[in-house]
Coordinates of C-alpha atoms in Angstrom, one line a residue:
Chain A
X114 CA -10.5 16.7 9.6
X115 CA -9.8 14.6 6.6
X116 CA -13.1 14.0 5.3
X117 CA -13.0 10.3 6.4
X118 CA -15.5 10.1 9.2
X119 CA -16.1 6.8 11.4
X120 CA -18.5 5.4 13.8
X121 CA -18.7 4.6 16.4
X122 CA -15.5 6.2 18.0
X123 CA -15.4 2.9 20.8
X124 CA -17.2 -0.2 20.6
X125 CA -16.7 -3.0 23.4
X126 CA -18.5 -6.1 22.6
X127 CA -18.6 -9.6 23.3
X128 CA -17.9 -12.6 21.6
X129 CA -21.7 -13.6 20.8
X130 CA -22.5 -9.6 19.6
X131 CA -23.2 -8.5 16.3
X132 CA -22.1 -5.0 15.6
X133 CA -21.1 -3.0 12.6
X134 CA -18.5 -0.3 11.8
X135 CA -19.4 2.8 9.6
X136 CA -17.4 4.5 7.4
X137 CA -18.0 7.5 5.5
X138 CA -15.7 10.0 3.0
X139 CA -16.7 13.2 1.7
X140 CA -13.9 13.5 -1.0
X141 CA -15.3 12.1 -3.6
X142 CA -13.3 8.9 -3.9
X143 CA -13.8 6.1 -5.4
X144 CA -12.0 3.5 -3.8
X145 CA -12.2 2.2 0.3
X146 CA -10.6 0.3 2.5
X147 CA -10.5 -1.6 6.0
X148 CA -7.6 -1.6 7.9
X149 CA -6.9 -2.9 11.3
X150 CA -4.0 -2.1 13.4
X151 CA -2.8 -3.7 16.7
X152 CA 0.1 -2.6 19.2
X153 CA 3.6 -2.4 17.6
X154 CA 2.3 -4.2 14.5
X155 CA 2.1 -2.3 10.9
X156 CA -1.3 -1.6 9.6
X157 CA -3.0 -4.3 7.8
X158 CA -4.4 -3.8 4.9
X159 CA -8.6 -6.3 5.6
X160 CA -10.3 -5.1 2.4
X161 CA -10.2 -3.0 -0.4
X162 CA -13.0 -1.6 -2.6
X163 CA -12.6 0.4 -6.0
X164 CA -16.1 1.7 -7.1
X165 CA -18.4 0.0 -4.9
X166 CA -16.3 -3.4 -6.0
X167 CA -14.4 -5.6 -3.5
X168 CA -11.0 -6.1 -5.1
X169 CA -8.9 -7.4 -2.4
X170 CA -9.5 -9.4 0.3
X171 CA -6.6 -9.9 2.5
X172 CA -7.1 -13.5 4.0
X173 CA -9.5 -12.1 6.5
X174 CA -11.7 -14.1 8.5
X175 CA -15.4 -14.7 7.9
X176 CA -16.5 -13.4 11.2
X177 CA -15.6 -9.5 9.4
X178 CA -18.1 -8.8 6.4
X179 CA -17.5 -6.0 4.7
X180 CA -20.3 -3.9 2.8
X181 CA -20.4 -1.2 0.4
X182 CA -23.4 0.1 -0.6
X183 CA -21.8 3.1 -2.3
X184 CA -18.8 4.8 -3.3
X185 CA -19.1 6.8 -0.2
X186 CA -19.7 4.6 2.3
X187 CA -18.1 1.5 3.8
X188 CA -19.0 -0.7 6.8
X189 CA -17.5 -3.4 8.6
X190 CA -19.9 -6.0 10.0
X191 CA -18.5 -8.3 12.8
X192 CA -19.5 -11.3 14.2
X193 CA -18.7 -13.7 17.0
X194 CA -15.5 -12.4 16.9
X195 CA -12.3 -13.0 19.5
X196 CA -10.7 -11.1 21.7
X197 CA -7.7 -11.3 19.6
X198 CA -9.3 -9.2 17.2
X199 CA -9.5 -6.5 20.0
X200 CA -7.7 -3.3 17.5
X201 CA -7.8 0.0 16.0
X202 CA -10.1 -0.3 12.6
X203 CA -9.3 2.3 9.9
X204 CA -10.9 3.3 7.4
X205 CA -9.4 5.3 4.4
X206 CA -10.3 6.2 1.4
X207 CA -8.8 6.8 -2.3
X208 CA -9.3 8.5 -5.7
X209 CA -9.3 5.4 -6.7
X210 CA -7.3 2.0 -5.9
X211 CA -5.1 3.1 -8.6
X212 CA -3.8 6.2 -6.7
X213 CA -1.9 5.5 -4.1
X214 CA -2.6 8.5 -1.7
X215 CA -4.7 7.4 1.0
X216 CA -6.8 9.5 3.7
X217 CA -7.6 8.1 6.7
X218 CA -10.5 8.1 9.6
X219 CA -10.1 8.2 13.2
X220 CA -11.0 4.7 13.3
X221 CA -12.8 2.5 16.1
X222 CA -11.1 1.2 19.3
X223 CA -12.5 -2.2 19.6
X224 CA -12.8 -4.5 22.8
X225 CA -13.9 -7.6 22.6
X226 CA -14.6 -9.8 25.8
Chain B
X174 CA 8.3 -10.9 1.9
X175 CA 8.2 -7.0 1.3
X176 CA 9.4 -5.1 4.8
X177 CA 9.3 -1.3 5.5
X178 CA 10.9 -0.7 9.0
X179 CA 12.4 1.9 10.9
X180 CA 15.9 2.3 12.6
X181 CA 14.7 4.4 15.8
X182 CA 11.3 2.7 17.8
X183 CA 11.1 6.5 19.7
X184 CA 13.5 9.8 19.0
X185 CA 13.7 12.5 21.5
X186 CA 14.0 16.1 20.7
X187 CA 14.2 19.7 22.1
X188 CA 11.5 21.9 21.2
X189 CA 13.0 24.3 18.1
X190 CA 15.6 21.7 17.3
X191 CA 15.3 19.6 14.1
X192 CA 13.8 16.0 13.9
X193 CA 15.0 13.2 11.3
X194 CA 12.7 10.3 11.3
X195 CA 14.5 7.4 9.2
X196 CA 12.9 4.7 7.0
X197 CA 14.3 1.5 5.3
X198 CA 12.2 -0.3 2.4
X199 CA 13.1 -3.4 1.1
X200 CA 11.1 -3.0 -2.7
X201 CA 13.3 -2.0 -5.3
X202 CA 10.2 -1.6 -7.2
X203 CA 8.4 0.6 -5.0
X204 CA 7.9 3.7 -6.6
X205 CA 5.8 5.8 -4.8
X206 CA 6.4 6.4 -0.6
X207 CA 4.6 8.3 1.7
X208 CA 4.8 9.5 5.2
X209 CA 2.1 9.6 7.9
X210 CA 1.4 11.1 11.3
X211 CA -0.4 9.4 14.1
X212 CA -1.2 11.4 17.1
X213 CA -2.5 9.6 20.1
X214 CA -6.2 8.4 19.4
X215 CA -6.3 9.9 16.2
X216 CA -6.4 7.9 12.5
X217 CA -2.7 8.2 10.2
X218 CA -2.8 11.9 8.7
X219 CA -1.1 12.4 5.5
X220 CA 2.3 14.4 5.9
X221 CA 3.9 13.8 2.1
X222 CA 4.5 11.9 -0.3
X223 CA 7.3 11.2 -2.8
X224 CA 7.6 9.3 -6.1
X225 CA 10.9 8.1 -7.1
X226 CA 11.6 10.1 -9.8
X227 CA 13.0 12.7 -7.5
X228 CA 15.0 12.4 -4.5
X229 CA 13.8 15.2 -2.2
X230 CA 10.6 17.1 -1.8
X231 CA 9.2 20.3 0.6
X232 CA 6.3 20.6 2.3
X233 CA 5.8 23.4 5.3
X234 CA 8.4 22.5 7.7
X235 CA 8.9 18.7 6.5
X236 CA 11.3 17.6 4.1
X237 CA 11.5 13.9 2.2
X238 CA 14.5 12.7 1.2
X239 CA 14.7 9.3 -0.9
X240 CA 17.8 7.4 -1.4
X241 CA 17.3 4.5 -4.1
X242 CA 20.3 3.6 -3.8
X243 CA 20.7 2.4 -0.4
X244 CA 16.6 2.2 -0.3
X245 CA 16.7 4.6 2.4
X246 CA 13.6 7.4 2.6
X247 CA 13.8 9.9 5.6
X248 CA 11.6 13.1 7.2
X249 CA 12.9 15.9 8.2
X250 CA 10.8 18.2 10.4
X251 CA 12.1 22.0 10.6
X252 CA 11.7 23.8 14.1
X253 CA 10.3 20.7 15.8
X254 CA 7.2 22.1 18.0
X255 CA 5.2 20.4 20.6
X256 CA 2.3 19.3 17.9
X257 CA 4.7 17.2 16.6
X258 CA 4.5 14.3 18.8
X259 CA 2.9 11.5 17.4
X260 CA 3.7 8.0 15.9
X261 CA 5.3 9.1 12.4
X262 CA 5.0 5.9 9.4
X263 CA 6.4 5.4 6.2
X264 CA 5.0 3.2 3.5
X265 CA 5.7 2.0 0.3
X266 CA 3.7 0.5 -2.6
X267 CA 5.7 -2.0 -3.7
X268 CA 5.3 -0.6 -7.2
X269 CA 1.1 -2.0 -6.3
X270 CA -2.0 -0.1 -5.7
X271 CA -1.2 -1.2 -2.0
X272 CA 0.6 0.6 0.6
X273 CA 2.5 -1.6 3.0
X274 CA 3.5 0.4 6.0
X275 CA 6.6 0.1 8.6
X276 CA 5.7 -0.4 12.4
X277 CA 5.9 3.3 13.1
X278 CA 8.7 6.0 14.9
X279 CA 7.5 7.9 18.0
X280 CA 8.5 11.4 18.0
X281 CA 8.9 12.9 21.5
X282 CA 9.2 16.7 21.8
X283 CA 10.6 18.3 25.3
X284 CA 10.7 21.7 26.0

């Protein structure tokens, strides 16, 4: 266990859904992040957060909206999404977005139809 | 743009033999790399991490070397066991706050 915890484990939705991801660290960090990672691709970095402030937004789409209401927690709302966007979604977590070390969740598979 | 990638897609080994994942970076002025572990539905796990002011450190079984010269950054693993397998990643900051990661090694271990 890393102390990165995410929910759900699988989501399958369709294109007219609403859902949201949940993330949660019990490490005491400060900063968060998204990440979403397809086959044979590198992870790509989707947002960052450094005490409950977005500092990055990676030239992601509209239909993701992140949220986070604390330094502990992180979600990921999605909406009318594609199936494109069918991935892995990470969730890691920092001391802060200074420190480089990052620990990571199980992530969500997600299907979209 | 900044690249981290790996020479070997997959690399095979015998149980108890020794495993060298390689890495190539592209940032000269990257200065801090790390190395992850993927096992099959499970999240990157931390393996270690290097800053380039040295040019090898040890962990329990796993060794990082860094090379700045040819921008080269490898992992050794000692006594390669079954756990092993799994998807191993390097990344590099870019001398950021951001990690940018290479595409990933699989690590196959046969008895």
């Amino acid at each position: 266990e890393t102390g990165v915890t995410q929910t759900p484990r699988h989501l399958v939705m369709g294109m007219t859904n609403k859902k949201s991801l949940k993330c949660e660290q019990h490490l005491g960090h400060n900063a968060m992040y998204w990440y979403k990672q397809s086959a044979k691709k590198p992870l790509e970095l989707m947002f960052v957060y450094n005490f409950k402030e977005q500092t990055e937004n990676n030239s992601v789409p509209s239909r993701f909206s992140p949220e986070c209401p604390n330094s502990s927690h992180l979600f990921l709302h999605l909406h009318t999404l594609q199936p494109e966007d069918s991935a892995l979604y990470l969730c890691a977590s920092s001391q802060d977005a200074a420190q480089e070390t990052q620990y990571f969740g199980p992530g969500t598979r997600l299907l979209v139809l | 743009g900044e690249s981290v990638g790996l020479h070997l897609p997959t690399l095979s080994v015998q149980e108890g033999d020794n495993s060298i994942i390689n890495c190539a970076y592209s940032n000269s002025a990257s200065d801090y790399f790390i190395w992850y572990k993927q096992e099959s539905g499970k999240g990157p796990q931390f393996i270690i991490d290097i800053r380039s002011n040295m040019d090898k450190r040890q962990g329990q079984r796993v060794t990082v070397l860094l090379n700045k010269t040819v921008k080269h950054l490898s992992l050794q693993i000692a006594a390669t066991q079954p756990g092993d397998s799994a998807v191993y990643f390097c990344a590099e900051n870019g001398n950021t706050d951001k990690l940018i990661f290479g595409t990933g090694t699989r690590l196959q271990v046969f008895p």
